[in-house]
Amino acid sequence: EVQLQASGGGLVQAGGSLRLSCAASGLTSKLYAIGWFRQAPGKEREELASISIRDGSFYYQSSVKGRFTISSDNTKNTVYLQMNSLNSEDTAIYYCALGDDSAWFPLRSASEYDYWGQGTQVTVSS
């Protein structure tokens, strides 16, 4: 069974940085992508970035491009999200998710992700 473990969240001051990790286990192939999402109180879940483990392609939502960097360590089955220049609007629960990208990348919606991690809280104080 595929499982995802998100970690690395915490409390950080505005302007600071955090690196989130998403460790995957139970994988049986390399034909997948991992995406990072977040959901703030009262707001809809939004996808921030994703990476194809199959070929290393990546995608960023425009609001985080230049501030967030997604990367992977395939030897550890772990994907990272480096977040810089954080502000109060980045406060949310952050989730990682895994989906099959053998047909296309990036995946077009959250519904195309089959497995989800438990979420890690990021709080940015101003």
Tab-separated table of C-alpha atoms in Angstrom:
chain	number	residue	atom	x	y	z
A	1	GLU	CA	0.000	0.000	0.000
A	2	VAL	CA	1.321	3.412	-0.965
A	3	GLN	CA	1.746	5.784	1.941
A	4	LEU	CA	2.931	9.378	2.059
A	5	GLN	CA	4.393	11.089	5.083
A	6	ALA	CA	4.585	14.874	4.988
A	7	SER	CA	6.810	16.690	7.443
A	8	GLY	CA	8.766	19.884	7.964
A	9	GLY	CA	6.038	22.332	8.809
A	10	GLY	CA	6.231	24.721	11.704
A	11	LEU	CA	6.150	28.316	12.830
A	12	VAL	CA	8.306	30.782	10.933
A	13	GLN	CA	8.551	34.543	10.785
A	14	ALA	CA	7.595	36.427	7.667
A	15	GLY	CA	10.460	36.441	5.221
A	16	GLY	CA	11.731	33.129	6.508
A	17	SER	CA	12.058	29.732	4.887
A	18	LEU	CA	10.928	26.166	5.450
A	19	ARG	CA	11.577	22.925	3.653
A	20	LEU	CA	8.812	20.378	3.552
A	21	SER	CA	9.443	16.708	2.903
A	22	CYS	CA	7.160	14.048	1.494
A	23	ALA	CA	8.405	10.507	1.975
A	24	ALA	CA	6.686	7.836	-0.094
A	25	SER	CA	6.597	4.139	0.706
A	26	GLY	CA	4.998	1.076	-0.826
A	27	LEU	CA	5.804	2.203	-4.358
A	28	THR	CA	5.784	-0.359	-7.166
A	29	SER	CA	6.754	1.811	-10.130
A	30	LYS	CA	8.337	5.131	-11.110
A	31	LEU	CA	5.382	6.263	-13.225
A	32	TYR	CA	4.067	8.838	-10.850
A	33	ALA	CA	4.089	12.484	-9.926
A	34	ILE	CA	4.016	14.052	-6.507
A	35	GLY	CA	2.283	17.321	-5.944
A	36	TRP	CA	2.182	19.751	-3.064
A	37	PHE	CA	-1.101	21.335	-2.090
A	38	ARG	CA	-2.218	23.621	0.673
A	39	GLN	CA	-5.462	24.599	2.285
A	40	ALA	CA	-5.896	27.677	4.410
A	41	PRO	CA	-8.866	28.170	6.746
A	42	GLY	CA	-11.935	29.156	4.777
A	43	LYS	CA	-10.202	28.678	1.446
A	44	GLU	CA	-10.198	25.958	-1.152
A	45	ARG	CA	-7.323	23.578	-1.541
A	46	GLU	CA	-4.832	24.734	-4.140
A	47	GLU	CA	-2.027	22.972	-5.926
A	48	LEU	CA	1.330	24.655	-5.564
A	49	ALA	CA	3.819	22.543	-7.435
A	50	SER	CA	4.379	19.055	-8.745
A	51	ILE	CA	7.205	16.946	-10.036
A	52	SER	CA	7.252	13.911	-12.283
A	53	ILE	CA	9.411	11.176	-10.842
A	54	ARG	CA	9.261	9.523	-14.256
A	55	ASP	CA	11.223	12.227	-16.076
A	56	GLY	CA	11.884	15.076	-13.647
A	57	SER	CA	9.458	17.544	-15.204
A	58	PHE	CA	7.980	20.061	-12.825
A	59	TYR	CA	5.105	22.492	-12.580
A	60	TYR	CA	4.546	25.567	-10.438
A	61	GLN	CA	1.473	27.574	-9.741
A	62	SER	CA	2.158	31.147	-10.749
A	63	SER	CA	1.695	32.521	-7.220
A	64	VAL	CA	4.647	30.518	-5.866
A	65	LYS	CA	6.940	30.506	-8.868
A	66	GLY	CA	10.260	31.998	-7.873
A	67	ARG	CA	9.669	31.487	-4.147
A	68	PHE	CA	9.047	27.745	-3.910
A	69	THR	CA	11.220	25.010	-5.369
A	70	ILE	CA	10.210	21.388	-5.740
A	71	SER	CA	12.828	18.668	-5.940
A	72	SER	CA	13.161	14.956	-5.454
A	73	ASP	CA	15.629	12.435	-4.108
A	74	ASN	CA	14.634	9.271	-5.896
A	75	THR	CA	17.038	7.173	-3.835
A	76	LYS	CA	14.978	8.086	-0.776
A	77	ASN	CA	11.571	8.236	-2.517
A	78	THR	CA	11.264	11.710	-1.063
A	79	VAL	CA	10.081	14.965	-2.588
A	80	TYR	CA	10.886	18.330	-1.076
A	81	LEU	CA	9.295	21.727	-1.242
A	82	GLN	CA	11.671	24.532	-0.390
A	83	MET	CA	9.687	27.614	0.531
A	84	ASN	CA	11.376	31.001	0.729
A	85	SER	CA	10.189	34.539	1.417
A	86	LEU	CA	7.202	33.252	3.328
A	87	ASN	CA	4.397	35.611	4.226
A	88	SER	CA	1.218	35.362	6.238
A	89	GLU	CA	-0.762	34.269	3.194
A	90	ASP	CA	1.312	31.094	3.094
A	91	THR	CA	-0.177	29.981	6.407
A	92	ALA	CA	-2.026	26.740	5.720
A	93	ILE	CA	-1.947	23.003	6.054
A	94	TYR	CA	0.318	21.600	3.378
A	95	TYR	CA	-0.326	18.221	1.816
A	96	CYS	CA	1.573	16.053	-0.582
A	97	ALA	CA	-0.154	13.709	-2.967
A	98	LEU	CA	0.828	11.045	-5.478
A	99	GLY	CA	-0.739	10.282	-8.814
A	100	ASP	CA	-0.048	8.296	-11.948
A	101	ASP	CA	1.421	10.550	-14.644
A	102	SER	CA	1.987	7.909	-17.317
A	103	ALA	CA	-0.640	9.590	-19.522
A	104	TRP	CA	0.178	13.268	-18.960
A	105	PHE	CA	1.963	15.725	-16.720
A	106	PRO	CA	1.166	17.896	-14.952
A	107	LEU	CA	-1.908	16.260	-13.560
A	108	ARG	CA	-4.926	18.417	-14.214
A	109	SER	CA	-6.669	18.368	-10.866
A	110	ALA	CA	-6.481	17.110	-7.322
A	111	SER	CA	-8.870	14.322	-8.275
A	112	GLU	CA	-6.130	12.745	-10.381
A	113	TYR	CA	-4.000	12.193	-7.303
A	114	ASP	CA	-4.684	8.814	-5.736
A	115	TYR	CA	-2.791	8.976	-2.456
A	116	TRP	CA	-2.505	11.771	0.069
A	117	GLY	CA	-0.285	12.475	3.016
A	118	GLN	CA	-1.634	13.587	6.357
A	119	GLY	CA	-0.686	17.251	6.048
A	120	THR	CA	1.759	19.448	7.895
A	121	GLN	CA	0.910	22.834	9.371
A	122	VAL	CA	2.823	25.902	8.229
A	123	THR	CA	2.252	29.099	10.188
A	124	VAL	CA	3.892	32.346	9.172
A	125	SER	CA	3.903	35.095	11.766
A	126	SER	CA	4.042	38.713	10.686
